[in-house]
N, C-alpha and C. Protein backbone atom coordinates (compact mmCIF):
# COMPACT_ATOMS: atom_id res chain seq x y z
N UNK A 1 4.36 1.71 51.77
CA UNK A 1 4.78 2.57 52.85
C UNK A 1 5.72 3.66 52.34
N UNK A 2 6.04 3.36 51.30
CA UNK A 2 7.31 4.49 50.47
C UNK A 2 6.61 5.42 49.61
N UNK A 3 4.83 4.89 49.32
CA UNK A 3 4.04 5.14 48.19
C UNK A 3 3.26 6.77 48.69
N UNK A 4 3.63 7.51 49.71
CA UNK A 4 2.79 8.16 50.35
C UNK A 4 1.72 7.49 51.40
N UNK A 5 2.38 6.34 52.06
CA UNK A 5 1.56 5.87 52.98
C UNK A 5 0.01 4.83 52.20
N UNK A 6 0.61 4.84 51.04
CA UNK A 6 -0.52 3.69 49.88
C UNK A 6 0.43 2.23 49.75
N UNK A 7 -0.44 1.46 50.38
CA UNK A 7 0.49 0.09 49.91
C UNK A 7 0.34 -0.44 48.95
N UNK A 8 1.35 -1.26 48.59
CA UNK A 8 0.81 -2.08 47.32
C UNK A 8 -0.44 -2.51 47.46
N UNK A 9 -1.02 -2.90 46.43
CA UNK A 9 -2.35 -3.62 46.50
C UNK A 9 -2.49 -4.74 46.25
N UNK A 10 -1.82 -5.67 45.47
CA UNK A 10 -1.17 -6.92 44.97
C UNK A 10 0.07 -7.19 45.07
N UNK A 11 0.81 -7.99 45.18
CA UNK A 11 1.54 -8.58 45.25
C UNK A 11 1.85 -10.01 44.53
N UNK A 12 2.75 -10.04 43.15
CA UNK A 12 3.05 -11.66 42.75
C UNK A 12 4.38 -11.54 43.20
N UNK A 13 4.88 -13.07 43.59
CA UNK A 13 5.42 -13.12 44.10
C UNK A 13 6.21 -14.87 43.21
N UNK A 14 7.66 -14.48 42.43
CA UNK A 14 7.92 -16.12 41.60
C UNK A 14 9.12 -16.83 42.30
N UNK A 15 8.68 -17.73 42.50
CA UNK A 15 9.83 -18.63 43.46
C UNK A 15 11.18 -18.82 42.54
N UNK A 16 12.15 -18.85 43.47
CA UNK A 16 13.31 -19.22 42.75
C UNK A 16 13.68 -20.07 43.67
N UNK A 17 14.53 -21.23 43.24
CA UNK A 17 15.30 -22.76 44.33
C UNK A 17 15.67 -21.86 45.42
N UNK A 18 16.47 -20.84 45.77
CA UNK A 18 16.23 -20.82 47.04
C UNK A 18 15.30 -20.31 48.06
N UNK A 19 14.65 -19.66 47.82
CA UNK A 19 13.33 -19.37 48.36
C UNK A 19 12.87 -20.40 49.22
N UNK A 20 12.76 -20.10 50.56
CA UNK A 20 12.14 -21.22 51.91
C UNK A 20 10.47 -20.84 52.01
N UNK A 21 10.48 -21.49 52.57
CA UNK A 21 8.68 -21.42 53.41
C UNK A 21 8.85 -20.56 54.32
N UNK A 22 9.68 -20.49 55.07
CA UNK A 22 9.87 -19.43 56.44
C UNK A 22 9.76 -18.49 55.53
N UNK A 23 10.62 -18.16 54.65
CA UNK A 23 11.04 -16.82 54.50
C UNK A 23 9.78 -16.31 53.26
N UNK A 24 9.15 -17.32 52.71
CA UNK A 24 7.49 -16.50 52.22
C UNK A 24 6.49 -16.55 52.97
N UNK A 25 6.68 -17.29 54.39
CA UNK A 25 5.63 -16.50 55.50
C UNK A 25 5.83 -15.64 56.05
N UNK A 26 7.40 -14.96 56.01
CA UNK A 26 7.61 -13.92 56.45
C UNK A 26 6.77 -12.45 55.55
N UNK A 27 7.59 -12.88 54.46
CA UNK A 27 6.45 -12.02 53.53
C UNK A 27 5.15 -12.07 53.49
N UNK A 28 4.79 -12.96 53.86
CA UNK A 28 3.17 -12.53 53.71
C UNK A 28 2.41 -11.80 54.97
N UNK A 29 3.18 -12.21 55.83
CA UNK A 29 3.13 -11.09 57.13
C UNK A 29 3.46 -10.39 57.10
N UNK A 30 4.36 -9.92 56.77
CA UNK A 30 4.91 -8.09 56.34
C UNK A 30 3.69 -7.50 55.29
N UNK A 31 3.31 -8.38 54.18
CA UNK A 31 2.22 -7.85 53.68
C UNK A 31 0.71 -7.34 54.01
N UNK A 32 0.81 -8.41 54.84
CA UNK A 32 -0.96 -8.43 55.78
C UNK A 32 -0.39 -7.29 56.55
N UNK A 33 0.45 -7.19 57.48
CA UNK A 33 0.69 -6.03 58.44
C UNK A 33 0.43 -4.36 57.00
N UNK A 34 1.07 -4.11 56.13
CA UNK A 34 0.96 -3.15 55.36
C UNK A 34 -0.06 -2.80 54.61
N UNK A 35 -0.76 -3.51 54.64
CA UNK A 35 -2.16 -3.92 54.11
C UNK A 35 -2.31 -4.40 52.53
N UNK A 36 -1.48 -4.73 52.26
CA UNK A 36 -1.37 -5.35 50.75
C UNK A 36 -3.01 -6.43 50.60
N UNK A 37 -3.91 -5.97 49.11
CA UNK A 37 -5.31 -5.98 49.32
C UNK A 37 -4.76 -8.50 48.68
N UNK A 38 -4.21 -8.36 48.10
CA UNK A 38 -4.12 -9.55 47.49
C UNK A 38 -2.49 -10.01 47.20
N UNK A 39 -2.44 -11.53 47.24
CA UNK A 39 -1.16 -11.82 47.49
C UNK A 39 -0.99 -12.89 47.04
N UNK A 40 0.07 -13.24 45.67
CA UNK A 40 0.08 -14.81 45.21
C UNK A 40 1.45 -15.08 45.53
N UNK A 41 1.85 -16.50 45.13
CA UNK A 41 3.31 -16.84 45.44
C UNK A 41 3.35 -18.11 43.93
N UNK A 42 3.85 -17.66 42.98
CA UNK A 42 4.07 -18.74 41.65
C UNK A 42 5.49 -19.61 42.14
N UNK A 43 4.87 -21.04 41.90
CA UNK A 43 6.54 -21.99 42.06
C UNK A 43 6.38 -22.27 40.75
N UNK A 44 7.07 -21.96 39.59
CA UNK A 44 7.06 -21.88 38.09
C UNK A 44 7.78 -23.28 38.13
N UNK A 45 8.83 -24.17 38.87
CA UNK A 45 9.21 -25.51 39.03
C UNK A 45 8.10 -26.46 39.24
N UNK A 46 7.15 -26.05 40.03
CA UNK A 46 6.28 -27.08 40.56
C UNK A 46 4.69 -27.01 40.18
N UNK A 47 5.06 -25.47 39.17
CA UNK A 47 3.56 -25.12 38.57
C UNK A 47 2.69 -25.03 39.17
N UNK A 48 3.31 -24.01 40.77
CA UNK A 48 1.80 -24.31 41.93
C UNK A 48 1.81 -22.65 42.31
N UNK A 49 0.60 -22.14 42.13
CA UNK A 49 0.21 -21.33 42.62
C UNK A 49 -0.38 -20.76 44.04
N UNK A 50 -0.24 -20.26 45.09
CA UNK A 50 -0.62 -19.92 45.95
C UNK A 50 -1.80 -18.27 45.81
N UNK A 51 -2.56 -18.25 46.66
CA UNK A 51 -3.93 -16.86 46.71
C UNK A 51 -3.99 -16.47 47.95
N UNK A 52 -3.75 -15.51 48.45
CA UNK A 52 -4.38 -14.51 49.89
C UNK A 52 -5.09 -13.25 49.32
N UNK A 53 -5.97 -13.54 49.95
CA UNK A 53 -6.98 -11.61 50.13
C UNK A 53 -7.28 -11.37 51.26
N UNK A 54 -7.45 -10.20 51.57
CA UNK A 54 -7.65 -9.52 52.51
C UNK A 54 -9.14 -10.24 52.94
N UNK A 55 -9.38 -10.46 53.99
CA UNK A 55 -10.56 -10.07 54.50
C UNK A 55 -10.22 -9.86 55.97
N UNK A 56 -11.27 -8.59 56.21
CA UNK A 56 -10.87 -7.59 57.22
C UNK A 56 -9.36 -7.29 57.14
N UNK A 57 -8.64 -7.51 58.71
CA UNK A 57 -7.44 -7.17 58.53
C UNK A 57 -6.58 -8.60 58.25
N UNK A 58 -6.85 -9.58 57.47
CA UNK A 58 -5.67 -10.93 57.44
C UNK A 58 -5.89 -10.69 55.91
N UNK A 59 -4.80 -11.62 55.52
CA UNK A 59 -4.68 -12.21 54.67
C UNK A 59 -4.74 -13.54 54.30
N UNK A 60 -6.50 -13.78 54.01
CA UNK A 60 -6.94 -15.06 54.03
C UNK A 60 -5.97 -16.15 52.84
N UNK A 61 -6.11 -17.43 52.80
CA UNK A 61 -5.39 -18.15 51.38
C UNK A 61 -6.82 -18.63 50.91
N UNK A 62 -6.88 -18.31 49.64
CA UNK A 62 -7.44 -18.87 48.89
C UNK A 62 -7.45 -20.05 48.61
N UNK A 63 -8.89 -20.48 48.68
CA UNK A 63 -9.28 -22.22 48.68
C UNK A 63 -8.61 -22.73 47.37
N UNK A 64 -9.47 -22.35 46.57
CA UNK A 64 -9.37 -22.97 44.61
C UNK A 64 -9.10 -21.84 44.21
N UNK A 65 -7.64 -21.55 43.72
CA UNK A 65 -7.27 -20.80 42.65
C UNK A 65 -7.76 -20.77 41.19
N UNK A 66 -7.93 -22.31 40.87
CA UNK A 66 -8.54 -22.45 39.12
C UNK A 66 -9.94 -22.04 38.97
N UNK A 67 -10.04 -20.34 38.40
CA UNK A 67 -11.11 -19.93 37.68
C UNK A 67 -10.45 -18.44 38.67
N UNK A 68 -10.48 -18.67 39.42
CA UNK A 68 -10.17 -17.47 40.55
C UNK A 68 -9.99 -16.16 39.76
N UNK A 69 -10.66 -14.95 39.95
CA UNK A 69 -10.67 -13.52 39.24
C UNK A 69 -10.21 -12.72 40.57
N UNK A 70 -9.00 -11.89 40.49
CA UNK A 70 -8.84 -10.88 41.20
C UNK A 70 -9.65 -9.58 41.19
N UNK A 71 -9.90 -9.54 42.62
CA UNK A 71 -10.94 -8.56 42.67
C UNK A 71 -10.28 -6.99 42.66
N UNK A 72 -9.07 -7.17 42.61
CA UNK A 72 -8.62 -5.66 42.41
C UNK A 72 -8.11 -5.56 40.79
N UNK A 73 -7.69 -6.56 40.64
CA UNK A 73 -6.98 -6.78 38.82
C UNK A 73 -7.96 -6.80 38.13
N UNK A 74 -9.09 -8.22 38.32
CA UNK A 74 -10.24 -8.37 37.21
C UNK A 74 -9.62 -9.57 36.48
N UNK A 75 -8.26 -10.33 36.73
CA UNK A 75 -7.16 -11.13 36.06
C UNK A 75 -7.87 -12.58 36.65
N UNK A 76 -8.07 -13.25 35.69
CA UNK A 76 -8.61 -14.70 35.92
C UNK A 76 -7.06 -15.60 36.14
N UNK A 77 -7.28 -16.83 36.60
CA UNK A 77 -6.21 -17.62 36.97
C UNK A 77 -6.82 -19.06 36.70
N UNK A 78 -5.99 -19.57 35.68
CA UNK A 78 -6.62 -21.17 35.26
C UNK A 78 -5.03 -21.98 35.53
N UNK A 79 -4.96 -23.09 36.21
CA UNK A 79 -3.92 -23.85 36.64
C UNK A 79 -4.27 -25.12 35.25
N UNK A 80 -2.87 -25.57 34.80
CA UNK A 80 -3.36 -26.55 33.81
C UNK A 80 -1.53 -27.28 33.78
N UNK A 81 -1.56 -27.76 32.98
CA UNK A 81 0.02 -27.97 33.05
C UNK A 81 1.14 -26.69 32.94
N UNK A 82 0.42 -25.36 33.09
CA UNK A 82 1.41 -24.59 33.53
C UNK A 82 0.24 -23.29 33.82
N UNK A 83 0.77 -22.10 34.37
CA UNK A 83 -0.33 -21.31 34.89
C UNK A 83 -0.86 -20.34 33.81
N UNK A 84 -1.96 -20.18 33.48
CA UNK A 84 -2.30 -18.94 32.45
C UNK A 84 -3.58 -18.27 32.78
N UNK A 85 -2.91 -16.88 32.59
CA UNK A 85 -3.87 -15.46 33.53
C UNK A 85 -4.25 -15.16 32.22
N UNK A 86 -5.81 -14.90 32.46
CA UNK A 86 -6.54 -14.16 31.64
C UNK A 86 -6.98 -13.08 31.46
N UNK A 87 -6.73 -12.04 31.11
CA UNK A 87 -7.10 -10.06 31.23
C UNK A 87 -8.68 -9.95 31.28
N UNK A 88 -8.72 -8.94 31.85
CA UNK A 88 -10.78 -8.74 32.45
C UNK A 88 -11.38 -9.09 31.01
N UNK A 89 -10.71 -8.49 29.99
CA UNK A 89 -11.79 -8.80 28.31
C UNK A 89 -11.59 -10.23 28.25
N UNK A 90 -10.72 -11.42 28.76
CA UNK A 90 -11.25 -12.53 28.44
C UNK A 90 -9.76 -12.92 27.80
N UNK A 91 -9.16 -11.94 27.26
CA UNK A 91 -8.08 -12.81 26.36
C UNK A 91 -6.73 -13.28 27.48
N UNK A 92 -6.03 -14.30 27.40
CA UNK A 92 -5.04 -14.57 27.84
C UNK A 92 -3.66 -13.71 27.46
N UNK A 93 -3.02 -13.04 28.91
CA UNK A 93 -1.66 -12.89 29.03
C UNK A 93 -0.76 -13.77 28.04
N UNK A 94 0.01 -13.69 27.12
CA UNK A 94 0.86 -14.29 26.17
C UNK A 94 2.14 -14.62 27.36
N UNK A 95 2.76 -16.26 26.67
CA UNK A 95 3.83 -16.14 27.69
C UNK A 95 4.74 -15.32 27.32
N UNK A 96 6.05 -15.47 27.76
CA UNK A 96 7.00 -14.39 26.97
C UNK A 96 7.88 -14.94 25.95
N UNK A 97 7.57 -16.83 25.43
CA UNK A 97 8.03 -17.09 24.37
C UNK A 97 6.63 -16.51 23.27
N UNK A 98 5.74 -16.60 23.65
CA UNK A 98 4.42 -16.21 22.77
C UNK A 98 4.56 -14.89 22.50
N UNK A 99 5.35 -14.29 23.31
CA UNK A 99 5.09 -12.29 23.36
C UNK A 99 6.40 -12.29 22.06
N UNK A 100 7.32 -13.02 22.47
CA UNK A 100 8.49 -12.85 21.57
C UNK A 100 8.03 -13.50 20.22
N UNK A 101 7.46 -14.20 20.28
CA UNK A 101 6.81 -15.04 18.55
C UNK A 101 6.11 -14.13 18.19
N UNK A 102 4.86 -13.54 18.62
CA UNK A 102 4.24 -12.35 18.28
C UNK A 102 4.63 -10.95 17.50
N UNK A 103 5.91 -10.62 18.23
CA UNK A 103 6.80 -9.66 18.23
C UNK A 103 7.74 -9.55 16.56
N UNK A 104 7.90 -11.24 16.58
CA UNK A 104 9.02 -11.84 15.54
C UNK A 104 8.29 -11.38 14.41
N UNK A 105 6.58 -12.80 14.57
CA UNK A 105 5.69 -12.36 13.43
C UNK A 105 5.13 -10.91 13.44
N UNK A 106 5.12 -10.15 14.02
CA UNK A 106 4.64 -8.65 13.44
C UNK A 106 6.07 -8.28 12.90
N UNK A 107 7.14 -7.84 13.07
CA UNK A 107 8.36 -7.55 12.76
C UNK A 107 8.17 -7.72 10.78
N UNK A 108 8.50 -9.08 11.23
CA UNK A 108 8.74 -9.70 9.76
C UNK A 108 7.18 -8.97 8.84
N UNK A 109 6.11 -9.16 9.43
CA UNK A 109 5.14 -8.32 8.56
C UNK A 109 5.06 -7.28 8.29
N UNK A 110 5.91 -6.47 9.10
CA UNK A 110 6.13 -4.74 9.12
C UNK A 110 7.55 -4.79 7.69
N UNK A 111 8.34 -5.90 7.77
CA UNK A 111 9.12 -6.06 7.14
C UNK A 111 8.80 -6.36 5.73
N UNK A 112 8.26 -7.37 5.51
CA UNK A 112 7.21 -7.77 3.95
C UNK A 112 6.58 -6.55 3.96
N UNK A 113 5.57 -5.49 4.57
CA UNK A 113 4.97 -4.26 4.05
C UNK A 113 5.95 -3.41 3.56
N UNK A 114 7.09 -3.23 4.45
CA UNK A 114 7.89 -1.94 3.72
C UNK A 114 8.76 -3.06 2.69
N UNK A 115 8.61 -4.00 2.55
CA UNK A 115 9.33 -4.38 0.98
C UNK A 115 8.47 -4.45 -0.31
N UNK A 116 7.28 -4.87 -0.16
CA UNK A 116 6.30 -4.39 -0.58
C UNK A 116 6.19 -2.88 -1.03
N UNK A 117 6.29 -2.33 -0.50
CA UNK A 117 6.26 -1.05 -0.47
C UNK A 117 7.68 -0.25 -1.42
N UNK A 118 8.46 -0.44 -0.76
CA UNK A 118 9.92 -0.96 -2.21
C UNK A 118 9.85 -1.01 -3.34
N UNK A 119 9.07 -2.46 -3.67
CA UNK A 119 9.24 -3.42 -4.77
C UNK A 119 8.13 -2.09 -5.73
N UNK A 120 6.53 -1.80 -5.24
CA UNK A 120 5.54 -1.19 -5.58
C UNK A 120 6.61 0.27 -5.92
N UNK A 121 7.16 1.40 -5.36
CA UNK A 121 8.05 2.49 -5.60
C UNK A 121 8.98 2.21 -6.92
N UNK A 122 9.85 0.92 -6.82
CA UNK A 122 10.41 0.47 -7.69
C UNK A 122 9.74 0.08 -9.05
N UNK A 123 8.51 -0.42 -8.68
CA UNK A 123 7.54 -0.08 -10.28
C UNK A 123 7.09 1.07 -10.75
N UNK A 124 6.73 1.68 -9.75
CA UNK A 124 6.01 3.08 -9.93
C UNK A 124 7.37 4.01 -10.53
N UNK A 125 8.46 3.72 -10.63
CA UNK A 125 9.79 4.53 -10.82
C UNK A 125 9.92 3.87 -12.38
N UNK A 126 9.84 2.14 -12.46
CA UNK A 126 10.49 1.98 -13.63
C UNK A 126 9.15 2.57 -14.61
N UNK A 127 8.05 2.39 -14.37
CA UNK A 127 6.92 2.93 -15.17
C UNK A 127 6.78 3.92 -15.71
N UNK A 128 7.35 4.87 -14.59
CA UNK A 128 7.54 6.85 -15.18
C UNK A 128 8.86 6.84 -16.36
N UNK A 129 10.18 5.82 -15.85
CA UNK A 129 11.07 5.67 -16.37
C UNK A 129 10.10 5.61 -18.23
N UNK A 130 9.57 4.30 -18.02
CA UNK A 130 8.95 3.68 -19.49
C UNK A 130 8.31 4.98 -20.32
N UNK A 131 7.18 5.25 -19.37
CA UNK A 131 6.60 6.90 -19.96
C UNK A 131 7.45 7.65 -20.50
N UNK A 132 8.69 8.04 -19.95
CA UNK A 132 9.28 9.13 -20.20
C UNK A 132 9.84 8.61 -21.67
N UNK A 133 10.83 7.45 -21.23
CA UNK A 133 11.05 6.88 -23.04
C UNK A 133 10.08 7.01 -23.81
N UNK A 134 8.72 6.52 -23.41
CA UNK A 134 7.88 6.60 -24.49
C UNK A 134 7.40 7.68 -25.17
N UNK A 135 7.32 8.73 -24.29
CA UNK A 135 7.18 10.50 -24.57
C UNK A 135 8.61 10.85 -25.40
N UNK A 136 9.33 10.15 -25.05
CA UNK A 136 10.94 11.03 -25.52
C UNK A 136 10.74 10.11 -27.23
N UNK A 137 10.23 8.96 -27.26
CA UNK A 137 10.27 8.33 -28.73
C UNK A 137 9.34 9.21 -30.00
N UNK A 138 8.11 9.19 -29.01
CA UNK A 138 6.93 10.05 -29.52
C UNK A 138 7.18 11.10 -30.04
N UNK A 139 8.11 12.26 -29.15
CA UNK A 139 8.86 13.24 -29.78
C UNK A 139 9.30 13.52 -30.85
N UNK A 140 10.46 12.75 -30.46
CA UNK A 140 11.56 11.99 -31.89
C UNK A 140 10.62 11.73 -32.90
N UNK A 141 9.72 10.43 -33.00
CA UNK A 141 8.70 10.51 -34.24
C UNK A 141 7.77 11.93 -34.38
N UNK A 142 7.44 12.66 -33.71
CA UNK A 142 6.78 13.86 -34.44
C UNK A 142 8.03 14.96 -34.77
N UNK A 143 8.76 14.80 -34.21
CA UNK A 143 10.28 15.53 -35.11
C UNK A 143 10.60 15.02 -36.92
N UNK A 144 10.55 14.05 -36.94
CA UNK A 144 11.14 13.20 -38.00
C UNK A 144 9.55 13.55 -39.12
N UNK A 145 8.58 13.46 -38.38
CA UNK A 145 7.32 13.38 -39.13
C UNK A 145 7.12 15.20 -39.67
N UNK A 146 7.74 15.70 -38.62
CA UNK A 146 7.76 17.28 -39.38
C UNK A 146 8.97 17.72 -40.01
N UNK A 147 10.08 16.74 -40.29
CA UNK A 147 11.22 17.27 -41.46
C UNK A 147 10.57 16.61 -42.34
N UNK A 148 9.76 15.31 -42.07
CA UNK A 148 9.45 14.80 -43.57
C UNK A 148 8.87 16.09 -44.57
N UNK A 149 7.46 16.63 -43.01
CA UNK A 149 6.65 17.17 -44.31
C UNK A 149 7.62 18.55 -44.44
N UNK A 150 8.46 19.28 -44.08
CA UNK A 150 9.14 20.21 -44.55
C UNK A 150 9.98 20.16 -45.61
N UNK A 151 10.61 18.55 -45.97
CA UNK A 151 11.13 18.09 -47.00
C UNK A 151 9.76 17.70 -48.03
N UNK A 152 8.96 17.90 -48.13
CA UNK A 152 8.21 17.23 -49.20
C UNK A 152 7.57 18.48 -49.27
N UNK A 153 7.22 19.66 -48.53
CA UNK A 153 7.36 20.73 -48.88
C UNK A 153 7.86 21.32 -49.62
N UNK A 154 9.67 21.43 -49.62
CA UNK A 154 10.44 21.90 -49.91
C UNK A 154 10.44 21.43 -51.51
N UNK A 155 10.33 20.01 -51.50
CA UNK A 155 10.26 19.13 -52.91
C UNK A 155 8.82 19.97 -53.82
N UNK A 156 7.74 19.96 -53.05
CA UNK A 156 6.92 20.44 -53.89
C UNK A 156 7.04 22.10 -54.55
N UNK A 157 7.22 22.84 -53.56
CA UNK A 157 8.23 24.19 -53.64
C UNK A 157 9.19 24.22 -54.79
N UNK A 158 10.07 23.23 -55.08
CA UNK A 158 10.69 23.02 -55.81
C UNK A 158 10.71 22.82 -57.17
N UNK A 159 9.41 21.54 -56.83
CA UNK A 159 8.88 21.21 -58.33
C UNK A 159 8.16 22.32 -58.96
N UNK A 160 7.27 23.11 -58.54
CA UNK A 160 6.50 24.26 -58.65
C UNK A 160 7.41 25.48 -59.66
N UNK A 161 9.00 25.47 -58.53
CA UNK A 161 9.43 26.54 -59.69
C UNK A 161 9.97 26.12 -60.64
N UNK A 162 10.28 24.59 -60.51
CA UNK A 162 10.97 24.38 -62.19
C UNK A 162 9.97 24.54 -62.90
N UNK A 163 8.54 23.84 -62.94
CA UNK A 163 7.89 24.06 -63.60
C UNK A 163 7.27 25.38 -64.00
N UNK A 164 7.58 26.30 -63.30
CA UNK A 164 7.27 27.76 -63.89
C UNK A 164 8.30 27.94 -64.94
N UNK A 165 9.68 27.55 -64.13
CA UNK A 165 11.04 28.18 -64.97
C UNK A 165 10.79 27.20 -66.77
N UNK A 166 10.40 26.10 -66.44
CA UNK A 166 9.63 25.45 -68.11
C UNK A 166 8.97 26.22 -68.66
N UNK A 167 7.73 26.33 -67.79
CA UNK A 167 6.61 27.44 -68.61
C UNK A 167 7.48 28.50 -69.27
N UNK A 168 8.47 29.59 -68.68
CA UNK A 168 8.92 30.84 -69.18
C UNK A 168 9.53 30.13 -70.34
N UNK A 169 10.50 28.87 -70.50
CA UNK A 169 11.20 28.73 -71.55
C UNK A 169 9.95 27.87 -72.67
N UNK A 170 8.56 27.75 -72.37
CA UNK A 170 7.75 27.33 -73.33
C UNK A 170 8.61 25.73 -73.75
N UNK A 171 8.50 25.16 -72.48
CA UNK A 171 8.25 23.87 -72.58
C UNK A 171 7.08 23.24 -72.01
N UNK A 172 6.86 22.59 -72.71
CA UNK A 172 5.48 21.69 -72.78
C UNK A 172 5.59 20.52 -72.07
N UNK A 173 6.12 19.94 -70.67
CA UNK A 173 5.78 18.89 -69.95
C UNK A 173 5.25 17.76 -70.46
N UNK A 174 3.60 17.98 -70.63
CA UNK A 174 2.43 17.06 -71.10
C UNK A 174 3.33 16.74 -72.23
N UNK A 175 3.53 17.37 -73.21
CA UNK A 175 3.73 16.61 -74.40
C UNK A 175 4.82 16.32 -74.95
């Protein structure tokens, strides 16, 4: 009636200890009068479900709730040692310790991925680290490997002119 003159269309409705019978037949007459299309009442203490639908203008009660599909939801209803609604694809509503376990285990898996993810960065870092030493050693040995040959250069360079400076003074090496 607040909705633009659209009433609810369903109605759940969860008992708490004080909650009377008068006062949820009152509601369900205020509902039938507004035209509310479907109407449950959960006693979560006594694990009992109540069903009204419309037909014409009342709000009939539903005979057998267990299997019962709302015709405006598509939400199945199985009574067992406690109540569990099933979504039109078939899968069951999670309770809200199940929604919170769910919640915990994805958490913690979102948690192991980004450590994972860490640990993998943290290799990929010490690895470039390793490369880079290994490039920086590589260096160093082709540094060291080109004073050698500039020193054994230099030595042969060397030997070359003494041995000329012999030749001019007509010394004979070989013999």
């Amino acid at each position: 009636w607040k909705e633009g003159g659209i009433p609810a269309q369903v109605v759940f409705e969860v008992l708490s200890p004080s909650n009377t019978g008068p006062e949820m037949e009152g509601k369900r007459a205020w509902y039938e009068r507004y035209g509310v299309e479907e109407f449950y009442i959960y006693d979560p203490d006594r694990v009992r479900l109540q069903g009204y639908w419309r037909q014409n203008e009342r709000l009939e009660p539903i005979a057998n709730l267990q299997g019962w599909v709302s015709p405006r939801l598509g939400i199945r209803f199985e009574m067992g040692p406690e109540l569990k609604l099933y979504k039109p694809d078939g899968e069951p509503f999670l309770s809200y310790s199940e929604e919170v376990r769910q919640r915990q285990q994805a958490q913690q898996r979102a948690d192991q991925a980004e450590l994972r993810v860490g640990q993998e960065r943290d290799q990929r870092q010490q690895a470039e680290l390793m490369a880079g030493q290994e490039r920086h050693k590589a260096e160093q040995e082709r540094q060291r490997a080109e004073q050698e040959r500039q020193r054994a250069e230099q030595e042969r360079q060397r030997a070359d002119r003494l041995a000329a400076r012999l030749k001019e003074l007509n010394i004979d090496l070989d013999e």
